CSV table of C-alpha atoms in Angstrom, one decimal:
chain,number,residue,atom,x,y,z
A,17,UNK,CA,-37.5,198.0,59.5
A,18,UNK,CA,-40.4,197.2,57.6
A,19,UNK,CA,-39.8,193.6,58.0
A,20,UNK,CA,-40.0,193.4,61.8
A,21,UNK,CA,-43.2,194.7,62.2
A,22,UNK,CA,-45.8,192.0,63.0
A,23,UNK,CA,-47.5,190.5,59.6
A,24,UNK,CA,-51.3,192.3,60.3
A,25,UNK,CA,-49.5,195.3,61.4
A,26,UNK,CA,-47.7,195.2,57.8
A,27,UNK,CA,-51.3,194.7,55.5
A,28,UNK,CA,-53.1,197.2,57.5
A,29,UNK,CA,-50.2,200.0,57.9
A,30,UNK,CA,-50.1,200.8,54.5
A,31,UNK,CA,-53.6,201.4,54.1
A,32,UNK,CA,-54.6,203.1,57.2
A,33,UNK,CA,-51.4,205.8,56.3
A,34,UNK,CA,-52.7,206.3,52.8
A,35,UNK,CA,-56.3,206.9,54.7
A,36,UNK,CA,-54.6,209.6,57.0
A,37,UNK,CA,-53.1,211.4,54.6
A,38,UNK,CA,-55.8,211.3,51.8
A,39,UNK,CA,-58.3,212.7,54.6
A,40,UNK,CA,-55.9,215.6,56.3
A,41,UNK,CA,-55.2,216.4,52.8
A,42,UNK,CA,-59.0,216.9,51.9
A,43,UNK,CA,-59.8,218.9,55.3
A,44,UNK,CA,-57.4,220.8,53.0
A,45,UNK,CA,-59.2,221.8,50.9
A,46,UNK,CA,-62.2,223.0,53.2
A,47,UNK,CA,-59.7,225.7,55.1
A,48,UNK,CA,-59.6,229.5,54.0
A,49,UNK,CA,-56.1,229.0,52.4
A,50,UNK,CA,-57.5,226.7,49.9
A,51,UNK,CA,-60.7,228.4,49.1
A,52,UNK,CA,-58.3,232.0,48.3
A,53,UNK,CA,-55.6,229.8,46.6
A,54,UNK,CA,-57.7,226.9,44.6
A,55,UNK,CA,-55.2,226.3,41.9
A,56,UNK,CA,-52.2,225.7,44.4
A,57,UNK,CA,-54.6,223.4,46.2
A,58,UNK,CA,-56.0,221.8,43.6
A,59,UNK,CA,-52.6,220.3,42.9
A,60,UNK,CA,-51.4,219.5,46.5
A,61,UNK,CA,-54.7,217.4,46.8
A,62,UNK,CA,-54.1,215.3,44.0
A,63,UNK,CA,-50.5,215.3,44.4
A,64,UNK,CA,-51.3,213.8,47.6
A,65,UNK,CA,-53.8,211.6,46.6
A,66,UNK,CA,-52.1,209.6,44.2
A,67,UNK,CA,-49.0,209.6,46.0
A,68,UNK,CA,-50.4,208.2,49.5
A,69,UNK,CA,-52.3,205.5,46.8
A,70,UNK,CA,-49.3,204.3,44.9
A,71,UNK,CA,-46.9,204.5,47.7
A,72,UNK,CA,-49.7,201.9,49.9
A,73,UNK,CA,-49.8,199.9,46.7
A,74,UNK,CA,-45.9,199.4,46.2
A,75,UNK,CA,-45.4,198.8,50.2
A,76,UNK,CA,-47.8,195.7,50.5
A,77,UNK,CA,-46.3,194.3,46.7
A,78,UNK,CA,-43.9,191.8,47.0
A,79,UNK,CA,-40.0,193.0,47.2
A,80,UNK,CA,-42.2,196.0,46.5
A,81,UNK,CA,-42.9,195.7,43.0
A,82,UNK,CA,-46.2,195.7,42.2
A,83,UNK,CA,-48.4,194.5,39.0
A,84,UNK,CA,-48.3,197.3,36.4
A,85,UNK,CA,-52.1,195.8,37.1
A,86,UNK,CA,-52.1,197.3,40.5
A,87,UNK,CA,-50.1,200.8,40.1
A,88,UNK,CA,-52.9,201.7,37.3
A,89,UNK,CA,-55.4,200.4,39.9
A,90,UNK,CA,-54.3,203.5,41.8
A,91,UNK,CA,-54.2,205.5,39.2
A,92,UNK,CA,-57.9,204.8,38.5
A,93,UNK,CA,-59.2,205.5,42.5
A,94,UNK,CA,-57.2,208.2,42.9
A,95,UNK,CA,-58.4,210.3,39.9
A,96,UNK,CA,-61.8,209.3,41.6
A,97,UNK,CA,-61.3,210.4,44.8
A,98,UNK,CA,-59.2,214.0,43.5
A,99,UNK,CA,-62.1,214.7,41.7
A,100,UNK,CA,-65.3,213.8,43.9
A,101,UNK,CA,-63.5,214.1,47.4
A,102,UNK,CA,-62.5,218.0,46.8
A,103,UNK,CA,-63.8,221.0,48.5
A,104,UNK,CA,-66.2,223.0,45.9
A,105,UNK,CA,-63.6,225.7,44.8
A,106,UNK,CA,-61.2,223.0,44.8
A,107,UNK,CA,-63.5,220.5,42.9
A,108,UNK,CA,-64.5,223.3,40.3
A,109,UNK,CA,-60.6,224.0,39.6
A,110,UNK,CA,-60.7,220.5,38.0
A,111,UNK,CA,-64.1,220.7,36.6
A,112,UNK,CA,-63.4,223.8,34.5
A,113,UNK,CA,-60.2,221.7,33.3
A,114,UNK,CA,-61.2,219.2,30.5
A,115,UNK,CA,-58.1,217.8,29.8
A,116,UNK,CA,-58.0,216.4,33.4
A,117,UNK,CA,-61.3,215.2,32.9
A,118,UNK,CA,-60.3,213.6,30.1
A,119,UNK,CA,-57.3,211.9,31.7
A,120,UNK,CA,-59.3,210.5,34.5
A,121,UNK,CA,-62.2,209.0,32.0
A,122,UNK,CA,-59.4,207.5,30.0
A,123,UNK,CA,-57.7,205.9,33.3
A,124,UNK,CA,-61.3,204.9,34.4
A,125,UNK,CA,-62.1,202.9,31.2
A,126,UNK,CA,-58.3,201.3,30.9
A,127,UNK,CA,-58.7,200.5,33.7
A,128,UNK,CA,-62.1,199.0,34.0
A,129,UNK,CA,-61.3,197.2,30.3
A,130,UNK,CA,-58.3,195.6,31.7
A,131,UNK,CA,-59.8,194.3,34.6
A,132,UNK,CA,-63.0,193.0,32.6
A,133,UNK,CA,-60.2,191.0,30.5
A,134,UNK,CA,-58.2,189.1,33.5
A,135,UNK,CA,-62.0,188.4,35.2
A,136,UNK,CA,-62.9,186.7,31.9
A,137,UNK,CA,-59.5,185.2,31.5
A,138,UNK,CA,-59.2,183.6,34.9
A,139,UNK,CA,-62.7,182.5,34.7
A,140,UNK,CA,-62.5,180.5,31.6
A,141,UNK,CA,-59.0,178.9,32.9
A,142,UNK,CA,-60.5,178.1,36.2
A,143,UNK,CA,-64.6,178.0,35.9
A,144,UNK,CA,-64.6,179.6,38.9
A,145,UNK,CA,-66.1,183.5,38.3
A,146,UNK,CA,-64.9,184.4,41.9
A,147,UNK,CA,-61.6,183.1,41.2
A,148,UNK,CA,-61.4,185.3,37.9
A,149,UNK,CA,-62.3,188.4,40.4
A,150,UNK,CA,-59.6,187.7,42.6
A,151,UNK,CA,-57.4,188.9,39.3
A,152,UNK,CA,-59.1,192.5,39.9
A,153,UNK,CA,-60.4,193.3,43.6
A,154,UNK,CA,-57.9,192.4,46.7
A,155,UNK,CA,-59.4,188.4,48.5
A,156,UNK,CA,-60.2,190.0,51.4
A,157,UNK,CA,-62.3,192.4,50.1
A,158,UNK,CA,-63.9,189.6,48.2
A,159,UNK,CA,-64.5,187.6,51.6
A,160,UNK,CA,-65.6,189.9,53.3
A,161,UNK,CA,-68.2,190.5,50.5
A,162,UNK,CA,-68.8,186.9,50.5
A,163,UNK,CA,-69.0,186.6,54.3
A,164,UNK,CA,-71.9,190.1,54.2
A,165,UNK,CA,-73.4,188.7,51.4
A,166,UNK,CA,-73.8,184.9,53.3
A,167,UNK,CA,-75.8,187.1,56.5
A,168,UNK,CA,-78.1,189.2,54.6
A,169,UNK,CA,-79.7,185.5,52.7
A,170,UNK,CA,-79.3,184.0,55.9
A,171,UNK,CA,-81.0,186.8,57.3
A,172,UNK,CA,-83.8,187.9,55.7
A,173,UNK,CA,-84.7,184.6,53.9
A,174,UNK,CA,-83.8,180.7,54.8
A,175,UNK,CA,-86.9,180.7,57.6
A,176,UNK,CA,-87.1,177.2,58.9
A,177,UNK,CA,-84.2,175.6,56.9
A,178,UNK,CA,-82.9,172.1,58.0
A,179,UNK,CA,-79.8,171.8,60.3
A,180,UNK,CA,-77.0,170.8,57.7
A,181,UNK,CA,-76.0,167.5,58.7
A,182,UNK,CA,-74.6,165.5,55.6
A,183,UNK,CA,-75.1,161.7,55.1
A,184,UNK,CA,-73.1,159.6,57.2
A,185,UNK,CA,-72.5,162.1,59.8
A,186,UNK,CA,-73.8,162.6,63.5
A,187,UNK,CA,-74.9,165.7,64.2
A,188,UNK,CA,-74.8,167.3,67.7
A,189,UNK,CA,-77.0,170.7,68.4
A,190,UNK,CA,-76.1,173.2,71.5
A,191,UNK,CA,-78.7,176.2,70.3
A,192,UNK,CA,-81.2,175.1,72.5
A,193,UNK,CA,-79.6,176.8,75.7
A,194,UNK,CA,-78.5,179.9,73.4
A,195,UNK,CA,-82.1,181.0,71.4
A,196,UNK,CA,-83.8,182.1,74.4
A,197,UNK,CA,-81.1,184.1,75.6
A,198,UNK,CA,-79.7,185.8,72.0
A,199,UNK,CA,-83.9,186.3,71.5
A,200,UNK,CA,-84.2,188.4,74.6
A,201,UNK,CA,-81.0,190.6,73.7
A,202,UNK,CA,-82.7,190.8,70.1
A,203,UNK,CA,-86.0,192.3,71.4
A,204,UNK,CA,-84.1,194.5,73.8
A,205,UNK,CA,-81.8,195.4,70.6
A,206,UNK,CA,-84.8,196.7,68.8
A,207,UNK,CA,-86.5,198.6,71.6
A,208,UNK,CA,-83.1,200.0,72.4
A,209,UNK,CA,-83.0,201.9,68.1
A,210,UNK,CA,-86.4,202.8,68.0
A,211,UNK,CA,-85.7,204.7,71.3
A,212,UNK,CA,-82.3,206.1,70.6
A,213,UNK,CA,-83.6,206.5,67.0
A,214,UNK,CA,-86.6,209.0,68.1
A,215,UNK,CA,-84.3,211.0,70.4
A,216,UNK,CA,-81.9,211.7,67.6
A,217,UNK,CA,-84.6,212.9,65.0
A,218,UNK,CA,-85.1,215.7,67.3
A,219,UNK,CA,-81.2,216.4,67.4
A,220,UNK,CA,-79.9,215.6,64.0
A,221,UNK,CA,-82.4,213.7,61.7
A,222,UNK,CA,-79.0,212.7,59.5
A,223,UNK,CA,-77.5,211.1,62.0
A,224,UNK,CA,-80.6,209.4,63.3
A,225,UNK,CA,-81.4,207.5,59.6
A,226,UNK,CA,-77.3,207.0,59.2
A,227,UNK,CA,-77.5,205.0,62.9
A,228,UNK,CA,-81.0,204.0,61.9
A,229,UNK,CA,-79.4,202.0,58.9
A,230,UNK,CA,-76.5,200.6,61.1
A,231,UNK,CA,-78.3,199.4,63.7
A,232,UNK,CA,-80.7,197.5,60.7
A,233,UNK,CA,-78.0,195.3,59.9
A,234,UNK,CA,-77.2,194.8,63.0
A,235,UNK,CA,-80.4,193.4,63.9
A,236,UNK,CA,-80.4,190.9,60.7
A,237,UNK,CA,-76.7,190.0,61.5
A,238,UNK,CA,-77.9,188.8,64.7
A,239,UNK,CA,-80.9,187.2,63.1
A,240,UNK,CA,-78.5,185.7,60.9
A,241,UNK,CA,-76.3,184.4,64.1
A,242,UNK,CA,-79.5,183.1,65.9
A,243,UNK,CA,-80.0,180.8,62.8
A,244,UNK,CA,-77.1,179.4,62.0
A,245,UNK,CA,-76.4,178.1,65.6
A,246,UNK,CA,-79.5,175.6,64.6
A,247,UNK,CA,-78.0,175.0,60.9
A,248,UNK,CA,-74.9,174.2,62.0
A,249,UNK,CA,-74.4,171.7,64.9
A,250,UNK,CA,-71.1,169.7,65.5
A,251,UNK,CA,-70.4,166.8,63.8
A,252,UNK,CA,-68.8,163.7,63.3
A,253,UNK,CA,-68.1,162.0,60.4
A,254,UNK,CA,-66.3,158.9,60.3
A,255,UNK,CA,-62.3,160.0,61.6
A,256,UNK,CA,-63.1,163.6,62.0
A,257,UNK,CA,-65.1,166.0,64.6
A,258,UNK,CA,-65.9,169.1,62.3
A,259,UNK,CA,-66.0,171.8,65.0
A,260,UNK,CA,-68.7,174.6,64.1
A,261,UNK,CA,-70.6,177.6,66.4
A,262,UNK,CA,-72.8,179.5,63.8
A,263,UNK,CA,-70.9,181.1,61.3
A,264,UNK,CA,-68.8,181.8,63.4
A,265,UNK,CA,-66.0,179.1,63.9
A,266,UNK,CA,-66.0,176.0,61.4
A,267,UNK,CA,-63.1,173.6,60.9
A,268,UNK,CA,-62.2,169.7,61.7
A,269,UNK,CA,-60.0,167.8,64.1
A,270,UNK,CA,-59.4,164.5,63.4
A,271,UNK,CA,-60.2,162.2,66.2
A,272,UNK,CA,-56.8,160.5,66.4
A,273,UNK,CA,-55.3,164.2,67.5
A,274,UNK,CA,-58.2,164.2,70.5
A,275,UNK,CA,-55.9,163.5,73.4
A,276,UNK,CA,-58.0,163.5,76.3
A,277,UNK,CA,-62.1,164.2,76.5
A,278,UNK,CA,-62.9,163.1,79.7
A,279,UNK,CA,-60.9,165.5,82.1
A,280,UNK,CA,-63.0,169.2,82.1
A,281,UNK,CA,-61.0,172.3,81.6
A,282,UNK,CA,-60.0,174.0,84.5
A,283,UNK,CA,-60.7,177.9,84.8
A,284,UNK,CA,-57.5,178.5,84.5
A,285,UNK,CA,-56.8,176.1,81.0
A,286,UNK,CA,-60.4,178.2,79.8
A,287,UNK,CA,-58.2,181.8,79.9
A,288,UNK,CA,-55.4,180.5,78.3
A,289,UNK,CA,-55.5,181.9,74.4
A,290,UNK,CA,-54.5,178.4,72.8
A,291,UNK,CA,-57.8,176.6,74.6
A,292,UNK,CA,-61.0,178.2,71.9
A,293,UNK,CA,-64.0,178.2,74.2
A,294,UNK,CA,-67.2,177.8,72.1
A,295,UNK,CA,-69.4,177.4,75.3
A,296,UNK,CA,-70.7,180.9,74.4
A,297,UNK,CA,-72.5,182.9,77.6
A,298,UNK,CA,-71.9,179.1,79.8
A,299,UNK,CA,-69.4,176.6,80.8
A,300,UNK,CA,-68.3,173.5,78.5
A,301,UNK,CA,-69.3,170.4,79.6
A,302,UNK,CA,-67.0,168.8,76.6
A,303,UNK,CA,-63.2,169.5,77.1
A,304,UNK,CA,-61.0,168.3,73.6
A,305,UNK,CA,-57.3,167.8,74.4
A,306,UNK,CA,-55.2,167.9,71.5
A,307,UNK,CA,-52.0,165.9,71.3
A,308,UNK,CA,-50.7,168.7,68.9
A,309,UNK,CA,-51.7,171.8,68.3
A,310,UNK,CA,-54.1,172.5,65.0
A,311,UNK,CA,-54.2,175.4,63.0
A,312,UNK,CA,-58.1,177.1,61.9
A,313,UNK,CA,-58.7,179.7,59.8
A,314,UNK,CA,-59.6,183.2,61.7
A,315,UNK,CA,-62.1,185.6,60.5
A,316,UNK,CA,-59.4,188.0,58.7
A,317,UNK,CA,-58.2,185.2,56.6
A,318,UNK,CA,-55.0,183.9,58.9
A,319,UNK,CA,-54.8,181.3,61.3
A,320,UNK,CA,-54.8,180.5,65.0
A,321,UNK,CA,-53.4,177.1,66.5
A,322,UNK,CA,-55.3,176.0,69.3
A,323,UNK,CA,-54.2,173.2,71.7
A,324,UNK,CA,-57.8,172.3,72.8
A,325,UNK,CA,-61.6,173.4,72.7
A,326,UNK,CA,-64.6,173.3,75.1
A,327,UNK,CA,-67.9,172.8,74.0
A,328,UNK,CA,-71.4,173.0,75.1
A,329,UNK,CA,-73.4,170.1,73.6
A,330,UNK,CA,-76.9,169.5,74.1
A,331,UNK,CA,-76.1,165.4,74.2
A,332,UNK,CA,-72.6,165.7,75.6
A,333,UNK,CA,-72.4,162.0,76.9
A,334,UNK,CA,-73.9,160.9,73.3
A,335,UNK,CA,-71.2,163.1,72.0
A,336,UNK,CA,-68.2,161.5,73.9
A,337,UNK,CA,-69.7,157.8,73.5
A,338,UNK,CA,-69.0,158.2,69.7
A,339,UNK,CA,-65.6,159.2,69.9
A,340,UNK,CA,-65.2,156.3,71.9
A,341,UNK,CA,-66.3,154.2,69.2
């Protein structure tokens, strides 16, 4: 059964059940029953901690069997969550036990000594520190780290950086009909939180500084977006057309798989899910044809074949008169 559900179905299941059952087990612990009966819960909740943990670990292992590595990774977050994650009666039920204490400092520093060892390990093999971390924390927890990390610089610093076009390349910008329009839904953006965030101080001053924070990074993600539309033009470099639109889509096409780039896309071609349409908020006025479709990488770390893309290129004729040449 497992087998026929569709692959993002199968790496998200897992976790999202584990989630479910870790959080109806910890509104467990808030109910009367638990409060009158702490010891009994006190058990249940770490019973079904570290079962919903190991269970999600040994479902997404291969031929589930996981990494002795792994299981002890589980060990480690569930003692974790038992402990912090209880209601108070249920909490101080393992607090006034030091043995169980004990066995979740032990499983914390094991654990924390063994993955230390296999960072180091893989990074003097490789040289590459994030390759040695890919031994410890799960790759797309790592990009996604990577990919926050890459906004907040690009964000908050990089003011005025140079459009990256490398030697021996052509670069071709189409930010110039974007900025004005993502500027105006930036300014609206901001009056928008300081309104919404003044109305909710008078409801629930929590709530207003927790959406307060959200809508912060939201602002510098779009920051961040505004940028790299400038950074990153299309280019061409010899044989190849490296696609890019922000940091959002970057990958090649070689031209030799360019069919047709004359003929525009019809309505109809633009809703069809294999043509990618980077003419953001307008219409493409440069249609690629593929002869074949290519495969490019999507944000959660798969990938998409697409038979062609439209574009929305500032010099569009300039554009096409290279990959004529």
């Amino acid at each position: 059964m497992l087998q026929r559900l569709p692959a993002p179905l199968a790496v998200v299941l897992p976790t999202a059940l584990a989630l479910l059952a870790i959080w109806g087990a910890r509104a467990l612990t808030h109910t009367a029953w638990a409060e009158a009966n702490a010891g009994w819960a006190a058990i249940l909740f770490a019973w079904i901690v570290t079962d919903a943990l190991m269970l999600a670990v040994i479902w997404k292992a291969r031929d589930h069997k996981p990494e002795a590595f792994h299981m002890l990774a589980a060990l480690a977050l569930a003692s974790i969550v038992v402990i912090a994650g209880a209601a108070g009666p249920v909490q101080a039920v393992y607090l006034g036990m030091p043995q169980v204490l004990l066995a979740a400092a032990m499983t914390l520093a094991i654990f924390l000594g063994w993955s230390a060892l296999r960072v180091v390990t893989q990074w003097r093999a490789s040289g590459s520190f994030m390759t040695g971390l890919e031994r410890v924390l799960p790759p797309a927890m790592l990009r996604f780290a990577q990919a926050e990390t890459r906004v907040l610089v690009l964000g908050l610093l990089r003011w005025g950086a140079p459009a990256d076009v490398p030697a021996g390349s052509r670069g071709f910008i189409y930010h110039t009909y974007l900025t004005p329009m993502i500027a105006t839904f930036l300014v609206l953006q901001v009056i928008e939180i300081s309104v919404v965030h003044l109305l909710l101080m008078y409801w629930s001053p929590t709530l207003a500084w927790v959406l307060f924070a959200v809508s912060v990074w939201g602002i510098i993600w779009t920051v961040a977006l505004l940028k790299s539309f400038r950074i990153n033009p299309v280019l061409v470099t010899g044989d190849v057309v490296r696609v890019r639109s922000g940091m959002i889509y970057d990958f090649e096409v070689p031209i030799s798989q360019i069919a047709d780039a004359a003929t525009a896309f019809t309505s109809e071609e633009l809703q069809d899910k294999s043509v990618l349409n980077l003419a953001l908020m307008s219409a493409p006025n440069v249609s690629l044809r593929f002869s074949r479709p290519i495969a490019i990488p999507t944000a959660i770390g798969g990938e998409k074949h697409i038979s062609g893309v439209g574009l929305r290129l500032d010099d569009s004729a300039g554009f096409l008169e290279v990959l004529k040449r």
